[in-house]
CSV table of C-alpha atoms in Angstrom, one decimal:
chain,number,residue,atom,x,y,z
A,904,MET,CA,23.4,-8.7,9.7
A,905,PRO,CA,23.3,-5.0,8.6
A,906,ALA,CA,21.1,-2.8,10.7
A,907,ALA,CA,18.8,-2.0,7.8
A,908,LEU,CA,17.8,-5.7,7.5
A,909,THR,CA,15.2,-7.0,10.0
A,910,SER,CA,14.5,-10.7,10.4
A,911,THR,CA,11.1,-12.2,9.6
A,912,THR,CA,10.5,-13.4,13.2
A,913,THR,CA,11.3,-10.1,14.8
A,914,SER,CA,9.3,-8.0,12.4
A,915,ARG,CA,6.3,-10.3,12.5
A,916,ARG,CA,6.3,-10.1,16.3
A,917,GLN,CA,6.5,-6.3,16.1
A,918,PHE,CA,3.7,-6.2,13.6
A,919,LEU,CA,1.4,-8.4,15.7
A,920,THR,CA,2.2,-6.3,18.8
A,921,LEU,CA,1.2,-3.1,17.0
A,922,LEU,CA,-2.1,-4.7,15.9
A,923,GLY,CA,-2.8,-5.6,19.5
A,924,ILE,CA,-2.0,-2.1,20.6
A,925,SER,CA,-4.3,-0.7,17.9
A,926,ALA,CA,-7.2,-2.9,18.9
A,927,ALA,CA,-6.8,-2.1,22.6
A,928,ALA,CA,-6.6,1.6,22.0
A,929,VAL,CA,-9.7,1.6,19.7
A,930,SER,CA,-11.7,-0.5,22.1
A,931,CYS,CA,-10.9,1.8,25.0
A,932,GLY,CA,-11.6,4.9,23.0
A,933,SER,CA,-8.4,6.5,24.3
A,934,ALA,CA,-7.2,8.0,21.0
A,935,THR,CA,-9.4,10.2,18.9
A,936,ALA,CA,-8.1,12.5,16.1
A,937,THR,CA,-9.5,16.0,16.1
A,938,GLY,CA,-9.9,18.4,13.3
A,939,GLY,CA,-11.6,21.6,12.3
A,940,SER,CA,-15.3,21.5,12.0
A,941,GLY,CA,-17.6,23.0,9.5
A,942,SER,CA,-20.9,24.7,10.1
A,943,GLY,CA,-22.7,21.4,10.3
A,944,GLY,CA,-20.4,20.2,13.1
A,945,GLN,CA,-18.5,17.6,10.9
A,946,VAL,CA,-14.8,17.4,10.8
A,947,THR,CA,-13.4,19.2,7.7
A,948,THR,CA,-9.7,19.0,8.4
A,949,LEU,CA,-8.3,15.5,7.9
A,950,LYS,CA,-5.0,14.5,9.5
A,951,TYR,CA,-2.9,12.1,7.5
A,952,GLN,CA,0.6,10.7,6.9
A,953,GLY,CA,2.4,11.3,3.6
A,954,SER,CA,5.2,9.6,1.8
A,955,VAL,CA,8.6,11.0,1.2
A,956,GLY,CA,9.2,12.3,-2.4
A,957,ALA,CA,5.8,11.1,-3.5
A,958,VAL,CA,2.3,12.5,-4.0
A,959,THR,CA,-0.6,10.6,-2.5
A,960,LEU,CA,-4.0,10.6,-4.2
A,961,PRO,CA,-5.6,12.8,-1.5
A,962,GLU,CA,-2.8,15.3,-1.9
A,963,LEU,CA,-3.3,15.3,-5.7
A,964,ALA,CA,-7.1,15.6,-5.2
A,965,ALA,CA,-6.5,18.6,-2.9
A,966,GLU,CA,-4.2,20.3,-5.5
A,967,LEU,CA,-6.8,19.7,-8.2
A,968,GLY,CA,-9.6,21.3,-6.1
A,969,TYR,CA,-11.6,18.1,-5.7
A,970,LEU,CA,-11.9,18.2,-1.9
A,971,GLY,CA,-14.0,21.3,-1.7
A,972,ASP,CA,-13.9,22.7,1.8
A,973,VAL,CA,-12.2,19.6,3.2
A,974,LYS,CA,-8.6,20.3,4.1
A,975,LEU,CA,-5.7,18.0,4.7
A,976,GLU,CA,-3.3,18.3,7.6
A,977,TRP,CA,0.0,16.5,7.2
A,978,ILE,CA,1.4,15.2,10.5
A,979,GLY,CA,4.4,13.3,9.1
A,980,ASN,CA,5.3,10.4,6.8
A,981,THR,CA,4.3,6.8,7.3
A,982,ILE,CA,6.8,4.0,7.5
A,983,SER,CA,4.5,1.3,6.1
A,984,GLY,CA,0.9,0.6,5.2
A,985,PRO,CA,0.2,-1.4,8.4
A,986,GLN,CA,1.5,1.4,10.5
A,987,ASP,CA,-0.6,3.9,8.6
A,988,ILE,CA,-3.9,2.1,9.1
A,989,GLN,CA,-3.0,1.3,12.8
A,990,SER,CA,-2.7,5.1,13.3
A,991,ALA,CA,-6.1,5.6,11.6
A,992,ALA,CA,-7.7,2.9,13.8
A,993,THR,CA,-6.3,4.5,17.0
A,994,GLY,CA,-7.4,8.0,16.0
A,995,GLN,CA,-4.0,9.6,15.5
A,996,ILE,CA,-5.0,10.3,11.9
A,997,HIS,CA,-8.4,10.4,10.1
A,998,PHE,CA,-7.5,8.0,7.2
A,999,GLY,CA,-4.7,5.6,6.4
A,1000,GLY,CA,-3.9,3.3,3.5
A,1001,ALA,CA,-2.5,-0.2,3.3
A,1002,PHE,CA,-2.5,-3.5,1.4
A,1003,ASN,CA,-5.9,-5.1,1.7
A,1004,GLY,CA,-4.4,-8.1,3.5
A,1005,ALA,CA,-3.2,-5.8,6.2
A,1006,VAL,CA,-6.7,-4.3,6.4
A,1007,VAL,CA,-8.1,-7.8,6.9
A,1008,LYS,CA,-5.6,-8.4,9.7
A,1009,LEU,CA,-6.5,-5.2,11.5
A,1010,ALA,CA,-10.2,-5.9,11.1
A,1011,ALA,CA,-9.7,-9.4,12.5
A,1012,SER,CA,-8.1,-7.9,15.6
A,1013,LYS,CA,-11.5,-6.2,16.2
A,1014,ALA,CA,-10.5,-2.7,15.1
A,1015,PRO,CA,-13.7,-0.9,14.0
A,1016,ILE,CA,-12.5,0.2,10.5
A,1017,THR,CA,-14.0,0.2,7.1
A,1018,ALA,CA,-12.3,0.6,3.7
A,1019,VAL,CA,-13.7,3.5,1.6
A,1020,VAL,CA,-11.7,3.7,-1.6
A,1021,SER,CA,-8.9,1.9,-3.4
A,1022,TYR,CA,-5.7,3.9,-3.9
A,1023,TYR,CA,-3.1,1.7,-5.4
A,1024,GLY,CA,-2.8,-1.5,-7.4
A,1025,SER,CA,-0.9,-3.3,-10.2
A,1026,ASP,CA,-1.3,-2.9,-13.9
A,1027,GLN,CA,1.1,-3.0,-16.9
A,1028,HIS,CA,2.6,0.4,-15.8
A,1029,SER,CA,2.5,0.2,-12.0
A,1030,PHE,CA,3.5,-3.1,-10.4
A,1031,SER,CA,5.9,-4.6,-7.9
A,1032,GLY,CA,8.7,-6.7,-9.3
A,1033,TYR,CA,11.0,-9.2,-7.6
A,1034,TYR,CA,14.5,-8.4,-9.0
A,1035,VAL,CA,17.8,-10.3,-8.9
A,1036,LEU,CA,21.2,-9.3,-10.2
A,1037,GLU,CA,21.7,-9.9,-14.0
A,1038,ASP,CA,24.2,-12.7,-13.3
A,1039,SER,CA,22.3,-14.3,-10.5
A,1040,PRO,CA,21.7,-18.1,-10.7
A,1041,ILE,CA,18.2,-17.6,-9.4
A,1042,ARG,CA,15.7,-18.5,-12.1
A,1043,SER,CA,12.8,-20.2,-10.4
A,1044,ALA,CA,10.8,-20.4,-7.2
A,1045,ARG,CA,12.8,-23.4,-6.0
A,1046,ASP,CA,16.1,-21.4,-6.4
A,1047,LEU,CA,14.9,-19.1,-3.6
A,1048,VAL,CA,15.1,-21.7,-0.8
A,1049,GLY,CA,17.7,-20.4,1.7
A,1050,LYS,CA,17.8,-17.0,0.0
A,1051,LYS,CA,17.0,-13.5,1.4
A,1052,VAL,CA,14.3,-11.3,-0.1
A,1053,GLY,CA,14.2,-7.6,0.8
A,1054,MET,CA,10.9,-5.8,1.0
A,1055,ASN,CA,9.4,-2.8,2.7
A,1056,THR,CA,7.4,-4.6,5.4
A,1057,LEU,CA,6.2,-8.1,6.4
A,1058,GLY,CA,2.7,-9.5,6.5
A,1059,ALA,CA,1.7,-7.2,3.7
A,1060,HIS,CA,1.6,-7.0,-0.1
A,1061,ALA,CA,5.2,-8.0,-0.9
A,1062,GLN,CA,5.3,-11.1,1.3
A,1063,ALA,CA,1.8,-12.2,0.1
A,1064,MET,CA,3.0,-12.1,-3.5
A,1065,LEU,CA,6.2,-13.9,-2.7
A,1066,GLU,CA,4.3,-16.8,-0.9
A,1067,ILE,CA,1.8,-17.1,-3.8
A,1068,TYR,CA,4.7,-17.3,-6.3
A,1069,LEU,CA,6.5,-19.9,-4.1
A,1070,GLY,CA,3.3,-21.9,-3.7
A,1071,ARG,CA,2.6,-21.9,-7.4
A,1072,GLY,CA,6.2,-23.0,-7.9
A,1073,GLY,CA,5.5,-26.2,-6.1
A,1074,LEU,CA,7.2,-25.5,-2.8
A,1075,SER,CA,5.9,-27.0,0.4
A,1076,LYS,CA,5.2,-24.9,3.5
A,1077,ALA,CA,8.4,-26.1,5.0
A,1078,GLU,CA,10.4,-25.0,2.0
A,1079,ILE,CA,8.6,-21.7,1.8
A,1080,ASP,CA,9.6,-21.1,5.4
A,1081,LYS,CA,13.2,-21.4,4.4
A,1082,VAL,CA,12.9,-18.3,2.1
A,1083,GLU,CA,13.9,-15.4,4.4
A,1084,SER,CA,11.9,-12.2,4.1
A,1085,LEU,CA,13.7,-9.2,5.4
A,1086,VAL,CA,12.6,-5.6,6.0
A,1087,VAL,CA,14.6,-3.1,4.0
A,1088,PRO,CA,13.7,0.6,3.7
A,1089,PRO,CA,12.5,1.1,0.1
A,1090,VAL,CA,15.1,3.7,-0.7
A,1091,ASN,CA,17.9,1.3,0.4
A,1092,THR,CA,16.5,-1.9,-1.3
A,1093,GLU,CA,18.3,-1.4,-4.7
A,1094,GLN,CA,21.6,-0.7,-2.9
A,1095,ALA,CA,21.2,-3.8,-0.7
A,1096,LEU,CA,20.7,-6.0,-3.8
A,1097,ARG,CA,23.7,-4.6,-5.6
A,1098,GLN,CA,25.9,-5.0,-2.5
A,1099,LYS,CA,24.6,-8.6,-2.3
A,1100,GLN,CA,23.2,-8.2,1.2
A,1101,ILE,CA,20.0,-9.8,-0.2
A,1102,GLU,CA,19.5,-12.0,-3.3
A,1103,VAL,CA,16.1,-10.6,-4.3
A,1104,ALA,CA,14.8,-7.0,-4.1
A,1105,VAL,CA,11.1,-6.1,-4.2
A,1106,LEU,CA,10.9,-2.8,-6.2
A,1107,GLY,CA,7.9,-0.9,-7.3
A,1108,GLY,CA,7.0,2.5,-8.8
A,1109,VAL,CA,9.6,5.1,-9.4
A,1110,LEU,CA,12.2,3.2,-7.4
A,1111,ARG,CA,11.8,0.2,-9.6
A,1112,ASP,CA,12.2,2.2,-12.8
A,1113,LYS,CA,15.1,4.1,-11.5
A,1114,ALA,CA,16.9,0.8,-10.6
A,1115,LEU,CA,16.1,-0.6,-14.1
A,1116,ALA,CA,17.5,2.5,-15.8
A,1117,ALA,CA,20.8,1.9,-14.0
A,1118,GLY,CA,20.9,-1.6,-15.4
A,1119,GLY,CA,22.5,-4.8,-14.1
A,1120,ILE,CA,19.3,-6.3,-12.7
A,1121,ARG,CA,16.5,-8.5,-14.1
A,1122,PRO,CA,13.0,-9.5,-13.0
A,1123,LEU,CA,12.3,-12.9,-11.5
A,1124,PHE,CA,8.5,-12.3,-11.5
A,1125,THR,CA,6.0,-9.4,-10.9
A,1126,ASP,CA,2.7,-9.3,-9.1
A,1127,PHE,CA,1.0,-8.2,-12.4
A,1128,GLU,CA,2.2,-11.5,-13.9
A,1129,LEU,CA,0.8,-13.4,-11.0
A,1130,LEU,CA,-2.6,-11.9,-10.7
A,1131,GLY,CA,-3.2,-9.6,-13.6
A,1132,ALA,CA,-4.5,-6.1,-13.1
A,1133,PHE,CA,-6.0,-5.6,-9.6
A,1134,SER,CA,-6.5,-2.9,-6.9
A,1135,ALA,CA,-4.3,-3.9,-4.0
A,1136,GLY,CA,-4.8,-1.3,-1.2
A,1137,THR,CA,-7.5,0.8,0.3
A,1138,TYR,CA,-7.9,3.9,2.5
A,1139,VAL,CA,-9.6,3.1,5.7
A,1140,MET,CA,-11.5,5.2,8.3
A,1141,THR,CA,-13.1,4.2,11.6
A,1142,ARG,CA,-16.7,3.3,11.4
A,1143,ARG,CA,-17.5,5.9,14.0
A,1144,PHE,CA,-15.8,8.7,12.0
A,1145,VAL,CA,-17.7,7.6,8.9
A,1146,LYS,CA,-21.0,7.7,10.8
A,1147,GLU,CA,-20.4,11.1,12.4
A,1148,ASN,CA,-19.0,12.8,9.3
A,1149,PRO,CA,-20.8,11.4,6.2
A,1150,ASP,CA,-20.5,14.6,4.1
A,1151,THR,CA,-16.8,14.9,4.8
A,1152,VAL,CA,-16.3,11.2,3.9
A,1153,ARG,CA,-18.3,11.6,0.7
A,1154,THR,CA,-16.3,14.6,-0.3
A,1155,PHE,CA,-13.0,12.9,0.5
A,1156,VAL,CA,-13.8,9.6,-1.3
A,1157,THR,CA,-15.3,11.2,-4.4
A,1158,GLY,CA,-12.3,13.6,-4.5
A,1159,VAL,CA,-9.8,10.8,-4.5
A,1160,ALA,CA,-11.9,8.9,-7.1
A,1161,LYS,CA,-11.8,12.0,-9.4
A,1162,ALA,CA,-8.0,12.3,-8.9
A,1163,ILE,CA,-7.6,8.6,-9.9
A,1164,GLU,CA,-9.5,9.3,-13.2
A,1165,TRP,CA,-7.7,12.6,-13.8
A,1166,SER,CA,-4.4,10.7,-13.5
A,1167,ARG,CA,-5.6,8.1,-16.0
A,1168,THR,CA,-6.8,10.6,-18.6
A,1169,THR,CA,-4.2,13.3,-18.4
A,1170,PRO,CA,-0.9,13.0,-20.3
A,1171,ARG,CA,1.8,11.5,-18.1
A,1172,GLU,CA,4.1,14.5,-18.6
A,1173,GLU,CA,1.4,16.8,-17.2
A,1174,VAL,CA,0.7,14.5,-14.2
A,1175,VAL,CA,4.4,14.4,-13.4
A,1176,ALA,CA,4.7,18.2,-13.7
A,1177,ARG,CA,1.8,18.7,-11.3
A,1178,MET,CA,3.3,16.2,-8.8
A,1179,THR,CA,6.7,17.9,-9.0
A,1180,ASP,CA,5.1,21.2,-8.3
A,1181,ILE,CA,3.2,19.8,-5.3
A,1182,VAL,CA,6.4,18.3,-3.8
A,1183,THR,CA,8.3,21.5,-4.4
A,1184,LYS,CA,5.6,23.8,-2.9
A,1185,ARG,CA,5.2,21.9,0.3
A,1186,GLY,CA,8.8,22.6,1.3
A,1187,ARG,CA,9.8,19.4,3.0
A,1188,ASN,CA,13.3,19.3,1.5
A,1189,GLU,CA,12.5,16.3,-0.8
A,1190,ASP,CA,14.1,15.0,-3.9
A,1191,THR,CA,11.8,15.3,-6.9
A,1192,ALA,CA,14.1,13.4,-9.3
A,1193,THR,CA,12.3,10.1,-9.0
A,1194,LEU,CA,8.9,11.5,-9.9
A,1195,LYS,CA,9.8,11.5,-13.6
A,1196,TYR,CA,9.5,7.7,-13.5
A,1197,TRP,CA,5.9,7.8,-12.4
A,1198,ARG,CA,3.5,5.9,-14.7
A,1199,SER,CA,0.2,5.2,-12.9
A,1200,TYR,CA,-1.4,4.5,-9.5
A,1201,GLY,CA,-2.4,1.1,-10.7
A,1202,VAL,CA,-6.0,1.2,-9.4
A,1203,ALA,CA,-8.0,-1.3,-11.4
A,1204,GLU,CA,-11.6,-0.2,-10.9
A,1205,THR,CA,-13.2,3.0,-12.1
A,1206,GLY,CA,-12.9,5.7,-9.4
A,1207,GLY,CA,-11.3,3.3,-7.0
A,1208,ARG,CA,-14.6,1.5,-6.3
A,1209,ILE,CA,-14.0,-1.7,-4.2
A,1210,SER,CA,-15.3,-5.2,-4.9
A,1211,ASP,CA,-15.5,-8.4,-2.8
A,1212,LYS,CA,-12.7,-10.1,-4.8
A,1213,GLU,CA,-10.2,-7.5,-3.8
A,1214,PHE,CA,-10.5,-8.7,-0.2
A,1215,GLN,CA,-11.5,-12.4,-0.7
A,1216,VAL,CA,-8.2,-13.3,-2.2
A,1217,TRP,CA,-6.4,-12.1,1.0
A,1218,LEU,CA,-9.0,-13.6,3.3
A,1219,ASP,CA,-8.2,-17.0,1.7
A,1220,TRP,CA,-4.5,-16.4,1.8
A,1221,LEU,CA,-4.5,-15.4,5.5
A,1222,ALA,CA,-6.7,-18.3,6.4
A,1223,GLU,CA,-4.3,-20.7,4.8
A,1224,ARG,CA,-1.4,-19.1,6.8
A,1225,GLY,CA,-3.5,-19.4,10.0
A,1226,ASP,CA,-3.4,-15.6,10.5
A,1227,VAL,CA,-7.2,-15.4,10.6
A,1228,LYS,CA,-9.8,-18.0,11.1
A,1229,LYS,CA,-11.6,-19.3,8.0
A,1230,GLY,CA,-15.0,-17.7,7.8
A,1231,GLN,CA,-14.2,-15.1,10.6
A,1232,LEU,CA,-14.8,-12.2,8.2
A,1233,LYS,CA,-16.8,-11.6,5.1
A,1234,ALA,CA,-15.4,-9.5,2.3
A,1235,ALA,CA,-18.5,-7.4,1.9
A,1236,ASP,CA,-18.3,-6.4,5.6
A,1237,LEU,CA,-14.9,-4.8,5.2
A,1238,TYR,CA,-15.7,-1.9,2.9
A,1239,THR,CA,-18.3,0.5,1.6
A,1240,ASN,CA,-18.8,2.2,-1.8
A,1241,ASP,CA,-21.7,4.3,-0.4
A,1242,PHE,CA,-19.6,7.5,-0.4
A,1243,ASN,CA,-18.1,7.1,-3.8
A,1244,ALA,CA,-20.2,9.2,-6.2
A,1245,TYR,CA,-17.8,8.5,-9.1
A,1246,GLY,CA,-18.4,5.7,-11.6
A,1247,LYS,CA,-21.8,4.5,-10.3
A,1248,GLY,CA,-23.1,4.3,-13.9
């Protein structure tokens, strides 16, 4: 097996191990992010992880002047959503973002986190597709039994959508277990598909559009087709940080909310130009070519406000898998909209 591909069993074990480490570190209080403080004693410099060749909503908000006196301090790039929110839970960074199912898992491990604003989702422009080669014999869910599906991480958005698709296709749990989910770095996923290392590639955003522009692949299904428009991931902070820094949290959340709406109402060409300028100015030796394929962040609700349904669907899915106990968590206890001043009307 190529080094870039990681088996389901190994990755799941690593994922659960990281969750355990996160919960232990938080409960011991051994890791606390620090940052510059304003006159009121609140942290005003927020440490975070970015994404190679992309512009996150907080970065866009900062560029647009929506964060006021709150500054961002980039400490590196995240490798996945679960890793990002684990870093936030352990205090290595002040906020992290992930698929809401991963947020549920981390909360179930007793990490004292709360979701504060949605930052990505699926709509007609921004969605994750499950692609096969043009001449592939795979046409249905049942055709995936015994096949390899490459995705960015396990136990998160891509695997959840795959299992929902397989379940709706009439596959039993035993049959679903025979569909092999593999971790493939997003930048390598298209290549792995074309070289037939995997039979299905999960592609989203600019990487999806770039692959489609090259031709030779077709969609098997998309998450937008499965669930319609929905917000899929949120930024989380520790409850302690939120309690001790309410003004900073309010500025951050509302700034991100404003950036979401700016990206919706501004001509796409202008958004892409602004993003390209951001990536160029930060000087991290990144390729800006893929930014031209950007279409939207896919956030469903106005200003990224969060609702129960955006967590309940994953609470139900994880309970069915046995990853969390049914009734262990309530959707309303996992998030707050109290700091989002945008879109209340």
